[in-house]
PDB file of C-alpha atoms in Angstrom:
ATOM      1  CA  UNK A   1     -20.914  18.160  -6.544  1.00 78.00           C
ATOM      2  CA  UNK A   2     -17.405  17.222  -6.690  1.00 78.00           C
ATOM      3  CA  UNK A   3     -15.911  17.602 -10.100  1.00 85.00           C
ATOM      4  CA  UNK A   4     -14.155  14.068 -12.167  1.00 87.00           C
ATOM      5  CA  UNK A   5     -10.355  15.597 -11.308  1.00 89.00           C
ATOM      6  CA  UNK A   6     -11.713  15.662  -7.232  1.00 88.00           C
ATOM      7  CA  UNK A   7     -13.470  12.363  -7.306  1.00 90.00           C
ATOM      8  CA  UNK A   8      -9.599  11.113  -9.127  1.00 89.00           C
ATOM      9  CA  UNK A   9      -7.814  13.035  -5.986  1.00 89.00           C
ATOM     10  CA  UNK A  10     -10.525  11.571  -3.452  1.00 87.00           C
ATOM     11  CA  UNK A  11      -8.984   7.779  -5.214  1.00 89.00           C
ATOM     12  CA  UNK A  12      -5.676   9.282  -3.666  1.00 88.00           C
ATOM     13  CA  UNK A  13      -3.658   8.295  -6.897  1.00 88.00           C
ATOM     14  CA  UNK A  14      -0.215   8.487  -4.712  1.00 86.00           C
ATOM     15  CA  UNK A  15      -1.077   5.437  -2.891  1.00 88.00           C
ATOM     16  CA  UNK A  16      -1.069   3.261  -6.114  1.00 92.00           C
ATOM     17  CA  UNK A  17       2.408   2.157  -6.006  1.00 92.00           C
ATOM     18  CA  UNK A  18       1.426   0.423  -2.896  1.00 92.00           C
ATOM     19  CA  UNK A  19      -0.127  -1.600  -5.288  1.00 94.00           C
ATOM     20  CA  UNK A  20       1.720  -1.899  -8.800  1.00 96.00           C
ATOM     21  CA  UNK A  21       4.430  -2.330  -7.124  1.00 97.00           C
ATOM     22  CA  UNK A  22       3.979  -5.739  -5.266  1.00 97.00           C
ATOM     23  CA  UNK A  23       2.462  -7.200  -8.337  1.00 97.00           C
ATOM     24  CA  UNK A  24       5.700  -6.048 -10.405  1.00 97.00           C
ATOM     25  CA  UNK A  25       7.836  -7.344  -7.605  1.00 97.00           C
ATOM     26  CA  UNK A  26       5.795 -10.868  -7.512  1.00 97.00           C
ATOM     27  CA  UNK A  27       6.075 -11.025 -11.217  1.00 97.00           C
ATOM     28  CA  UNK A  28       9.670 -10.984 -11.133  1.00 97.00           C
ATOM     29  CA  UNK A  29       9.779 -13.595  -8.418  1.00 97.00           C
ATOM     30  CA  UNK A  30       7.159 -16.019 -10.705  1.00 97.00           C
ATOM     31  CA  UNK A  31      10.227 -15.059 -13.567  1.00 96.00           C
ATOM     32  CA  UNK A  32      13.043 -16.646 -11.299  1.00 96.00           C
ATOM     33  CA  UNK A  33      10.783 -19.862 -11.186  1.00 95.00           C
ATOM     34  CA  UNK A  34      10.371 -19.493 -14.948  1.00 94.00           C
ATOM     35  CA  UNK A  35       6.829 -19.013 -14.824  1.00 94.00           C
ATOM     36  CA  UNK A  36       5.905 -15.621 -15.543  1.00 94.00           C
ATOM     37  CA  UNK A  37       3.015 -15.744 -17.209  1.00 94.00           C
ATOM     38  CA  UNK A  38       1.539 -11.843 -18.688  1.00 95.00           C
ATOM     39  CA  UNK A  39      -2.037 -12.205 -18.219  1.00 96.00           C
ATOM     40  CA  UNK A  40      -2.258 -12.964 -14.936  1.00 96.00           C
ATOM     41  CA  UNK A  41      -0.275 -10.698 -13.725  1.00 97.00           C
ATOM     42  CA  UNK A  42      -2.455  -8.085 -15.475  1.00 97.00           C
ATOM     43  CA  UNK A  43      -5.310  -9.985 -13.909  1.00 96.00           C
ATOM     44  CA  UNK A  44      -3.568  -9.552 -10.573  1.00 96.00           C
ATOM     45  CA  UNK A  45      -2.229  -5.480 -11.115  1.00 97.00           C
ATOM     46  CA  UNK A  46      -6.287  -4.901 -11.586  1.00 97.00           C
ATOM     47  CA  UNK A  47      -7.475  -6.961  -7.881  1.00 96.00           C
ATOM     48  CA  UNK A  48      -4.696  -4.731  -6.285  1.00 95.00           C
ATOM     49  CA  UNK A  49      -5.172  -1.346  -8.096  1.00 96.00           C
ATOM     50  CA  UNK A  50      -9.193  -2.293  -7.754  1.00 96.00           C
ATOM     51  CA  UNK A  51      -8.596  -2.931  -3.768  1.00 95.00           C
ATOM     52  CA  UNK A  52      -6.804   0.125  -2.854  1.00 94.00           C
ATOM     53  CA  UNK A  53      -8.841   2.542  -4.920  1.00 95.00           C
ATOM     54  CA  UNK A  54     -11.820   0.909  -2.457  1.00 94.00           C
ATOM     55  CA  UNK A  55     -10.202   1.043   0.532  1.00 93.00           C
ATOM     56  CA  UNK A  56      -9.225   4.955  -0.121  1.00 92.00           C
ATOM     57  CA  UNK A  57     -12.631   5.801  -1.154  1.00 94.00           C
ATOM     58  CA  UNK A  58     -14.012   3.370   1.881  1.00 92.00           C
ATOM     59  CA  UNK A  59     -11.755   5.387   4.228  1.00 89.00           C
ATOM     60  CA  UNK A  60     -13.305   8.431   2.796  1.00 88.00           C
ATOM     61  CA  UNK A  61     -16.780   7.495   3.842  1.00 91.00           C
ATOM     62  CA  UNK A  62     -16.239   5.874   6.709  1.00 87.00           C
ATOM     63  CA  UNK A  63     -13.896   8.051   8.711  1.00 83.00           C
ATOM     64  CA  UNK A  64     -16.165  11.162   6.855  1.00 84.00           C
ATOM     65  CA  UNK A  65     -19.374  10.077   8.414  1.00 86.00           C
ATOM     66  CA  UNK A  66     -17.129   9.919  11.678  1.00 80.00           C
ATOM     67  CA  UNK A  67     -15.893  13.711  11.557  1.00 75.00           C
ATOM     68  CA  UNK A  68     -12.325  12.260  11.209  1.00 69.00           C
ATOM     69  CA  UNK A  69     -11.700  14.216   8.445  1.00 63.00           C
ATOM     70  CA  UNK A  70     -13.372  17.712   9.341  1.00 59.00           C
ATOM     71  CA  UNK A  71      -9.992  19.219   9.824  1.00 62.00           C
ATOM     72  CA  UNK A  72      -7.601  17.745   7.430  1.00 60.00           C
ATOM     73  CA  UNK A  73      -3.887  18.425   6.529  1.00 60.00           C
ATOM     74  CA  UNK A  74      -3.641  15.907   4.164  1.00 63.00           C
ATOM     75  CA  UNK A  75      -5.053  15.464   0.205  1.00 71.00           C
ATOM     76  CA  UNK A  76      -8.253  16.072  -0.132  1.00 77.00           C
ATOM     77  CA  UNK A  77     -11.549  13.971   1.133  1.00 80.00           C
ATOM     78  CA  UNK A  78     -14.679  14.031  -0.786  1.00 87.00           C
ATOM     79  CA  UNK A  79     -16.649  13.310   2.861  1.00 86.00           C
ATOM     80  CA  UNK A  80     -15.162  15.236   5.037  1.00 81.00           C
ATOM     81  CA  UNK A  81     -14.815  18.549   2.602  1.00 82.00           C
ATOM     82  CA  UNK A  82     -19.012  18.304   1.493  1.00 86.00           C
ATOM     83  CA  UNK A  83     -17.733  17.999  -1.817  1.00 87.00           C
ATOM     84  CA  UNK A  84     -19.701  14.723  -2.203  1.00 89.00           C
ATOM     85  CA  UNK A  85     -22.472  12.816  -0.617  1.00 91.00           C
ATOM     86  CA  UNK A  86     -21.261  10.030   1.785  1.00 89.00           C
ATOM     87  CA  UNK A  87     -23.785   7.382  -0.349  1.00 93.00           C
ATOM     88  CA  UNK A  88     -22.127   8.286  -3.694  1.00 93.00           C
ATOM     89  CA  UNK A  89     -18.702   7.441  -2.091  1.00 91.00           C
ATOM     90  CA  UNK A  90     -19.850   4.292  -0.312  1.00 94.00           C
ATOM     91  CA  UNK A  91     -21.011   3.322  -3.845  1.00 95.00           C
ATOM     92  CA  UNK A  92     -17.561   4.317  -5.417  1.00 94.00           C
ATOM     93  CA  UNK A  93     -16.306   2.294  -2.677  1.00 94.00           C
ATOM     94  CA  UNK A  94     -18.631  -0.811  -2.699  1.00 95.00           C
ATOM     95  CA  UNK A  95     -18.523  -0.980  -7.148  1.00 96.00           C
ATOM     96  CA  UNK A  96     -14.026  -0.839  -6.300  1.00 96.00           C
ATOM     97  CA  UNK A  97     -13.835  -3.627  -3.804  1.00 95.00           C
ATOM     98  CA  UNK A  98     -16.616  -5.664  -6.583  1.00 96.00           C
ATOM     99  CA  UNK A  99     -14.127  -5.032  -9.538  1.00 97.00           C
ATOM    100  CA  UNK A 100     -11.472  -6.391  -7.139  1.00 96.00           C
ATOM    101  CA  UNK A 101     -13.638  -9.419  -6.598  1.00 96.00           C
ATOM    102  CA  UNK A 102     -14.031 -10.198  -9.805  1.00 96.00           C
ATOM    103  CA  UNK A 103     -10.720 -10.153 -11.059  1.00 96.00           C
ATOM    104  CA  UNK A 104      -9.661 -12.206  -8.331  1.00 95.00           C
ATOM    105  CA  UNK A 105     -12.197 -14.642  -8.544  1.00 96.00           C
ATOM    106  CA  UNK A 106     -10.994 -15.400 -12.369  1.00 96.00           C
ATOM    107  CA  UNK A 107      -7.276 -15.293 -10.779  1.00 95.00           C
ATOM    108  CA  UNK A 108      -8.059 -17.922  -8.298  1.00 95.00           C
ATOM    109  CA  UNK A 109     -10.222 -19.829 -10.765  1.00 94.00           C
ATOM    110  CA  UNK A 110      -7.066 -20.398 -13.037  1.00 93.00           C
ATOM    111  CA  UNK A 111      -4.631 -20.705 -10.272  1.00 92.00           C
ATOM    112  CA  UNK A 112      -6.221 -22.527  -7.209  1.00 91.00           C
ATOM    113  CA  UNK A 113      -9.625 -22.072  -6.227  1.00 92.00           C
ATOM    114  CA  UNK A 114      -8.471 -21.602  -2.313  1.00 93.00           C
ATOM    115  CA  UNK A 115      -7.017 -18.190  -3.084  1.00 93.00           C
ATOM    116  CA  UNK A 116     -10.659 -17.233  -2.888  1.00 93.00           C
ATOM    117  CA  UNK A 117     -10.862 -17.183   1.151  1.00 94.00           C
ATOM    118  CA  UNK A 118      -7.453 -15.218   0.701  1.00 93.00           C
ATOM    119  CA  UNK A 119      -9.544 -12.482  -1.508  1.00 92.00           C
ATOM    120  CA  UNK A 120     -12.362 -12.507   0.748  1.00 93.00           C
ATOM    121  CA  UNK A 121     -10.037 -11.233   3.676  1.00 94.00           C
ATOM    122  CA  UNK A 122      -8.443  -9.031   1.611  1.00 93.00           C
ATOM    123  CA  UNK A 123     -12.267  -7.203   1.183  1.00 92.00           C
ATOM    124  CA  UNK A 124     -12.557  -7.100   4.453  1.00 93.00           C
ATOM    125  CA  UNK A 125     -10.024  -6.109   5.399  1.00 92.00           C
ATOM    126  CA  UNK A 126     -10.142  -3.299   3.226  1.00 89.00           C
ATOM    127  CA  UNK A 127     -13.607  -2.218   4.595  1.00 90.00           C
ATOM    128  CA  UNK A 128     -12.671  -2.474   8.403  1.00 91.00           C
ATOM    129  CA  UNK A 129      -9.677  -0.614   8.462  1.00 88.00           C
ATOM    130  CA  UNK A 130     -11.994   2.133   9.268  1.00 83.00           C
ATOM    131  CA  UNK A 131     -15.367   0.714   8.852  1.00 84.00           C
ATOM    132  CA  UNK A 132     -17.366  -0.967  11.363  1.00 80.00           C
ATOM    133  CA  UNK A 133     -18.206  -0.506  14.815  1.00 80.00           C
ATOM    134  CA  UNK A 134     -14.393  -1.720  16.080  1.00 85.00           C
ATOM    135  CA  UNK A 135     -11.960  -0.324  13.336  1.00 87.00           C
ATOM    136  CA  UNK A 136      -8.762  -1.791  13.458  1.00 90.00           C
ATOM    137  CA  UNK A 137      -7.205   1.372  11.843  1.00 85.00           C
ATOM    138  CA  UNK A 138      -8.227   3.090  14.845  1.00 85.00           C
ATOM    139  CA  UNK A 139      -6.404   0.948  17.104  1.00 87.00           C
ATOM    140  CA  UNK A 140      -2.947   1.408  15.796  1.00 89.00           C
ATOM    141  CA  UNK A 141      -2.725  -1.715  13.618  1.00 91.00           C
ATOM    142  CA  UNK A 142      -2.950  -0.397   9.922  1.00 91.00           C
ATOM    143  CA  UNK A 143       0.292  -0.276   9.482  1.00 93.00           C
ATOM    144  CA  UNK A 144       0.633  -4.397  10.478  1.00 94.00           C
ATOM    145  CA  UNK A 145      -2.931  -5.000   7.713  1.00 93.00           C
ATOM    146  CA  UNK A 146      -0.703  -2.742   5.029  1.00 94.00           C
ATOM    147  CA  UNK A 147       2.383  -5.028   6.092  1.00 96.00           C
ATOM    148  CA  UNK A 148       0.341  -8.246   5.589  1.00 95.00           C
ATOM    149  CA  UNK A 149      -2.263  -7.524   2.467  1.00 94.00           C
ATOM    150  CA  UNK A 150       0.184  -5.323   0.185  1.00 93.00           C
ATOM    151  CA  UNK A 151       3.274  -7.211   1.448  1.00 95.00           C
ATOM    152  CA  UNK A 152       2.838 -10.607   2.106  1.00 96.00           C
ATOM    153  CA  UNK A 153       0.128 -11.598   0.167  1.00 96.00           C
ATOM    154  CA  UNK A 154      -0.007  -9.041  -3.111  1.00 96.00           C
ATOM    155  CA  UNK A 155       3.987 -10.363  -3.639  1.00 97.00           C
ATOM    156  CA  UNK A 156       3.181 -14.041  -2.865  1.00 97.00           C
ATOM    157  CA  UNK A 157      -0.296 -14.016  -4.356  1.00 96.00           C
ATOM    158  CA  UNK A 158       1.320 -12.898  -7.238  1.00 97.00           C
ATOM    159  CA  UNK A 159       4.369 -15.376  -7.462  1.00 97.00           C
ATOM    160  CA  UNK A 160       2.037 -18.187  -6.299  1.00 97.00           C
ATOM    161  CA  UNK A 161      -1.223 -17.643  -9.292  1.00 96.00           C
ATOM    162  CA  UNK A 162       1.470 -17.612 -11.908  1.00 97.00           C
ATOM    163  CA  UNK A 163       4.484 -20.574 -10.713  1.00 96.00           C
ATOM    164  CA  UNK A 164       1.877 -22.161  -7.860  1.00 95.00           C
ATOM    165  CA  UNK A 165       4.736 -21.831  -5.486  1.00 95.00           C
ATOM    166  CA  UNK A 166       6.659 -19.474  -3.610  1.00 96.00           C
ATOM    167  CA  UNK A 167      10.287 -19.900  -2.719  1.00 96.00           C
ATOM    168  CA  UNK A 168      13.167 -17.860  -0.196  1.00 97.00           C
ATOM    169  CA  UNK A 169      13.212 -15.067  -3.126  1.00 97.00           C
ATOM    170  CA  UNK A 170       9.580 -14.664  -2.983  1.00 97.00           C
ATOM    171  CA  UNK A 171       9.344 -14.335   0.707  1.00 97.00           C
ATOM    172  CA  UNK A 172      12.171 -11.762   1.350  1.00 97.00           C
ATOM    173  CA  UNK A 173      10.852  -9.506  -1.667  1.00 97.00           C
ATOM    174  CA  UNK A 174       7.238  -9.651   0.135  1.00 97.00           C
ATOM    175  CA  UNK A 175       9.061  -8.536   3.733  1.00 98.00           C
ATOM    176  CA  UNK A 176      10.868  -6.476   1.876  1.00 97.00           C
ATOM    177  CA  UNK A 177       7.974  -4.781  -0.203  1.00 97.00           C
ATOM    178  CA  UNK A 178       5.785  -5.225   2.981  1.00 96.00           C
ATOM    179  CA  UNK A 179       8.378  -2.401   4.883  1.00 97.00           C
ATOM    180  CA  UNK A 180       7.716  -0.051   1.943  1.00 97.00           C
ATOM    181  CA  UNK A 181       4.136  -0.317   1.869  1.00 95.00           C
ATOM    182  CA  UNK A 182       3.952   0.055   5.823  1.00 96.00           C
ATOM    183  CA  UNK A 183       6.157   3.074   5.455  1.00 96.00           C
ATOM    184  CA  UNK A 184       3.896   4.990   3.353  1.00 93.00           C
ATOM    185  CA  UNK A 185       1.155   4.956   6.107  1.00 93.00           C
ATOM    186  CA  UNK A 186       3.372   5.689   8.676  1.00 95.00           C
ATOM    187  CA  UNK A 187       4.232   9.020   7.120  1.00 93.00           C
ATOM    188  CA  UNK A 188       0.852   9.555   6.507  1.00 89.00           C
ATOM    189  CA  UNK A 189      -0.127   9.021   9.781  1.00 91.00           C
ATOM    190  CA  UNK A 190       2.962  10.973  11.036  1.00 94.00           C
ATOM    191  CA  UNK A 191       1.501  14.026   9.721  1.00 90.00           C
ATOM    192  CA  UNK A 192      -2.477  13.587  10.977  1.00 87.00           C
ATOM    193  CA  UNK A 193      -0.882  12.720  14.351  1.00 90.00           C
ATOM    194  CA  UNK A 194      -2.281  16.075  15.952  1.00 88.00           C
ATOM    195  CA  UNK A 195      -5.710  15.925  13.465  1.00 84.00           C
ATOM    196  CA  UNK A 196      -6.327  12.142  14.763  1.00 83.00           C
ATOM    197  CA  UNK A 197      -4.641  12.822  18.633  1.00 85.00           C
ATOM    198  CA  UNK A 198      -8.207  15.143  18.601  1.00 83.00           C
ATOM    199  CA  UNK A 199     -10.548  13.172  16.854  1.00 77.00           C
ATOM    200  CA  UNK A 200      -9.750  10.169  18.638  1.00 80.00           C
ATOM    201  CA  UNK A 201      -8.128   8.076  16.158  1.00 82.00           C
ATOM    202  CA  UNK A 202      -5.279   6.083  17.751  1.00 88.00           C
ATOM    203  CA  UNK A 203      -3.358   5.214  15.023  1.00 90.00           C
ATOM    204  CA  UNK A 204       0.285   3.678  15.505  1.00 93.00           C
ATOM    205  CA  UNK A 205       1.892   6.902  15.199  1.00 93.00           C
ATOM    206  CA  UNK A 206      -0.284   8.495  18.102  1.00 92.00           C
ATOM    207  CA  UNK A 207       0.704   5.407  20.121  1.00 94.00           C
ATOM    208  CA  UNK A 208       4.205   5.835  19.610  1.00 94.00           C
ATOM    209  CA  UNK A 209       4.515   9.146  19.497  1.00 94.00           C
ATOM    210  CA  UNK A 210       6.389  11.859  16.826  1.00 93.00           C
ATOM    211  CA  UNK A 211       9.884  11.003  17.931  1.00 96.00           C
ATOM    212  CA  UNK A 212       9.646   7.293  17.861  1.00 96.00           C
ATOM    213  CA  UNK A 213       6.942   7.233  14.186  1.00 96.00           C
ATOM    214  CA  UNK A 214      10.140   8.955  12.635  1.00 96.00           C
ATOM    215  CA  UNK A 215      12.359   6.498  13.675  1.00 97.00           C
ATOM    216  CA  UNK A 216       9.959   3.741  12.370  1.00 97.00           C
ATOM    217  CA  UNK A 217       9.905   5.197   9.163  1.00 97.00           C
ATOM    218  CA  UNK A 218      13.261   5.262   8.808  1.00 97.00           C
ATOM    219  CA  UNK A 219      14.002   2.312   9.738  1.00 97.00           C
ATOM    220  CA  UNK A 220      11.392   0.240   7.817  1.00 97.00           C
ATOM    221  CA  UNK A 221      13.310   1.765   4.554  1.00 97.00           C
ATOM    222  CA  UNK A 222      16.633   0.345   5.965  1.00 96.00           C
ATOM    223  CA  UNK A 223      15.301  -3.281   6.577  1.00 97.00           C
ATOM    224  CA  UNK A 224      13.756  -2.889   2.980  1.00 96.00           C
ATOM    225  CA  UNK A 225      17.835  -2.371   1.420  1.00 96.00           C
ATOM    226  CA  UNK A 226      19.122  -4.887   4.044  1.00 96.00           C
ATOM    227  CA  UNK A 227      17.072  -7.095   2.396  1.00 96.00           C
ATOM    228  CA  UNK A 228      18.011  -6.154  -1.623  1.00 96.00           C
ATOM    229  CA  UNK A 229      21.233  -7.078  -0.116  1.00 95.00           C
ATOM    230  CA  UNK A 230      20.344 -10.977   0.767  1.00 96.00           C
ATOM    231  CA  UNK A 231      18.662 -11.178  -2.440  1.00 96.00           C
ATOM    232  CA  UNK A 232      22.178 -11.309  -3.886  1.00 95.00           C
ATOM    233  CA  UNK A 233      22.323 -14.372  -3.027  1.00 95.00           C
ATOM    234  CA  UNK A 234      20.576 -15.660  -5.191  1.00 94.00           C
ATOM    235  CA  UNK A 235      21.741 -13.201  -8.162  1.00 94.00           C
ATOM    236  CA  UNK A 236      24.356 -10.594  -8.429  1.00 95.00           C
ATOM    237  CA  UNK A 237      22.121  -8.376 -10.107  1.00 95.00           C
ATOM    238  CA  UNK A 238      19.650  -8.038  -7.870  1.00 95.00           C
ATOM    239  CA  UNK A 239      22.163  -5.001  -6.413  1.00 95.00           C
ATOM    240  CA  UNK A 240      20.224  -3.180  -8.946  1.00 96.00           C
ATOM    241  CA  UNK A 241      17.339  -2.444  -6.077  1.00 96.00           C
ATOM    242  CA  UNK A 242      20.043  -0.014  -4.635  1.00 96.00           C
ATOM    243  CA  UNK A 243      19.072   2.144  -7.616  1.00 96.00           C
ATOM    244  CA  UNK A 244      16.388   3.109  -5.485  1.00 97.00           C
ATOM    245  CA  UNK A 245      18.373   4.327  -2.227  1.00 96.00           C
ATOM    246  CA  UNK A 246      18.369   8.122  -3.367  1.00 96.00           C
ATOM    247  CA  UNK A 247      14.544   8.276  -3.645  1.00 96.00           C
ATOM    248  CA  UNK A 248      14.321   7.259  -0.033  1.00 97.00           C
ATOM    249  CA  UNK A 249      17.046   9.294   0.733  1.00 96.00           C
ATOM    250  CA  UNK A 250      14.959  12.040  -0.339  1.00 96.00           C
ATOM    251  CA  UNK A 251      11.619  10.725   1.340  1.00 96.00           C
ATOM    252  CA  UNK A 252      13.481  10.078   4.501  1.00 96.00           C
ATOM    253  CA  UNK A 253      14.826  13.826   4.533  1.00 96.00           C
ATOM    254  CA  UNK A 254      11.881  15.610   5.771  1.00 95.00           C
ATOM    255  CA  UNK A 255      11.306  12.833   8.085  1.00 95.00           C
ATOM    256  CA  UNK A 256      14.856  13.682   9.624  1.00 93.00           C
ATOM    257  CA  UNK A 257      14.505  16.800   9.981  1.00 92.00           C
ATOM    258  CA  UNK A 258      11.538  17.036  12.040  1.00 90.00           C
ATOM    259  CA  UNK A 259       9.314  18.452   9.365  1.00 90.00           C
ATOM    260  CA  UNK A 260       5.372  17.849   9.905  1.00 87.00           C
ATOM    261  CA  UNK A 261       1.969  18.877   8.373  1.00 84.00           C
ATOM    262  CA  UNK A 262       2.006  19.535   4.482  1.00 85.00           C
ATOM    263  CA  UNK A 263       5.896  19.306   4.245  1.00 89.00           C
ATOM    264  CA  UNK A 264       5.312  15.789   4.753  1.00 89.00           C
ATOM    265  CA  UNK A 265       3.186  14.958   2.027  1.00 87.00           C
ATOM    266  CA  UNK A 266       5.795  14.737  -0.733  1.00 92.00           C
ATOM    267  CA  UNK A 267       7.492  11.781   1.816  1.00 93.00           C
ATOM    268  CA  UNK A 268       4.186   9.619   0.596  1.00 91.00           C
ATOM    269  CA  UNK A 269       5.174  10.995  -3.034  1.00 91.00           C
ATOM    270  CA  UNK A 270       8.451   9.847  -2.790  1.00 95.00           C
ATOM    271  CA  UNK A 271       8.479   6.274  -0.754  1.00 96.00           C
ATOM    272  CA  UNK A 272       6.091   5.366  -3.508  1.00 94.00           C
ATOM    273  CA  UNK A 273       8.452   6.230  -6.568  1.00 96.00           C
ATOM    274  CA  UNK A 274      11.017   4.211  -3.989  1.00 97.00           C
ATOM    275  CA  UNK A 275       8.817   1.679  -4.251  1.00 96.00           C
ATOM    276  CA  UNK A 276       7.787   1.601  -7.878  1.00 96.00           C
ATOM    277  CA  UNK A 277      11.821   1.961  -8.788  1.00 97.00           C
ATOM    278  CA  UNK A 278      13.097  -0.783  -6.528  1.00 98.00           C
ATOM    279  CA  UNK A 279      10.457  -3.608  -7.710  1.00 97.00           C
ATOM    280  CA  UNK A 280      10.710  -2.498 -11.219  1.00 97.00           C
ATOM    281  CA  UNK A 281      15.082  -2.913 -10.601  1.00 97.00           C
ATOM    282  CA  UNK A 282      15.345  -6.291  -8.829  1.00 97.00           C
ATOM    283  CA  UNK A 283      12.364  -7.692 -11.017  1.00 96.00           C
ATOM    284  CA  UNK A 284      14.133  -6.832 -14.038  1.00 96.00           C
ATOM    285  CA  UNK A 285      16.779  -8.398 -12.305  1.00 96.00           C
ATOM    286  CA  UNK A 286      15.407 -11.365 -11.335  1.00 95.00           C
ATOM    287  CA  UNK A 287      13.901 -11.755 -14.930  1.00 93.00           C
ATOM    288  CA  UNK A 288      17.715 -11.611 -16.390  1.00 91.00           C
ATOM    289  CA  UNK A 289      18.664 -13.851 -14.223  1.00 84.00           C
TER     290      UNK A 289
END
């Protein structure tokens, strides 16, 4: 029976800036517009904290039940090391994705009722990245779902429940948190590239290859501080994002250098804490300004 510090590992807590930080970053675009408003964004930080902790532990059971994960590299699975039965992580899985649900079903009820079908594919998407008969994270397009759910719509979603608009500002900190959030699977999927070549799961990076995933990475960071860089446009100190460049420095350095296997797993470490510092700099920003 895995223990309460495994079944916390098995959440994989290092993906959680993929989803704090949109809803900072969307916060601080709702703040430009003058229409920040606390609770929802709370209400917000819980559907995206909710949806990742249920597509990790969905991912668990699913690509468990598969044998994806009988040789792993990466941090532990609760599936695919016996350490827990696949029902009692469906049902970790299944009660995450609810939570999300309901949060976001008071969000939408607040903010416009249509953000409901927006939830709904956020759920499902969530369950068939590796769930299903056909899963898309299979097929080398996670990296485009991570681009569009904790991108897209977790920065505009966020903007949008609290102003009911987006503008330019929103849109180029969702591309631009989008790149982050994509780059953080990539060097996850960088490493299992041998572990999934063998198991069958044809994720982007097996598609591409190692030489050509490393160059994705990297450059998914750069289009991430070209964009900090428009965003002065619309305030000088949004240059405060650039705070952020040593961190991915320092996640992109392993990368570089052609490391693989565990020496890769402090790149997810550190992309995050890229991400976390950059929204928390340009929203404070954005709020000043």
């Amino acid at each position: 029976m895995a223990s309460f510090t495994q079944w916390v590992e098995g959440a994989r807590p290092r993906t959680l800036p993929n989803a704090v930080a949109p809803v900072i970053a969307g916060t601080g675009a709702a703040a430009w517009l003058g229409a920040a408003s606390w609770w929802k964004a709370l209400l917000a930080l819980v559907v995206a904290v909710a949806l990742i902790v249920g597509v990790n532990y969905a991912n668990d059971y699913s690509d468990g039940i598969r044998g994806t994960d009988d040789v792993r590299v990466g941090p532990l699975r609760l599936v695919g090391s016996k350490l827990a039965a696949p029902r009692s992580v469906l049902t970790a899985a299944v009660a995450s994705l609810l939570l999300a649900a309901g949060a976001g079903l008071v969000l939408a009820w607040f903010s416009a009722p249509w953000l409901i079908a927006v939830g709904a594919a956020c759920i499902a998407g969530a369950w068939l990245y590796t769930g299903g008969s056909k899963p898309y994270g299979y097929l080398g397009l996670g990296e485009i779902a991570v681009f569009v759910f904790f991108g897209l719509v977790a920065v505009l979603g966020t903007q949008y429940t609290q102003a009911l608009r987006v503008d330019w500002v929103g849109i180029v900190l969702a591309v631009s948190m989008g790149c982050l959030s994509s780059a953080v699977l990539v060097a996850n999927n960088l490493r299992d590239i041998p572990t999934d070549s063998r198991s069958g799961k044809i994720t982007l990076a097996v598609r591409l290859g190692d030489a050509r995933t490393r160059l994705l990475f990297q450059g998914l960071l750069g289009v991430a501080f070209a964009l900090t860089l428009v965003l002065i446009l619309a305030t000088p100190w949004a240059a405060a994002g650039l705070l952020a460049l040593p961190l991915a420095a320092r996640a992109a350095m392993p990368v570089r250098r052609g490391r693989g296997g565990k020496d890769l797993i402090p790149v997810l470490r550190d992309t995050g804490l890229t991400m976390l510092v950059w929204a928390l700099a340009v929203a404070a920003a954005l709020s000043l300004a």
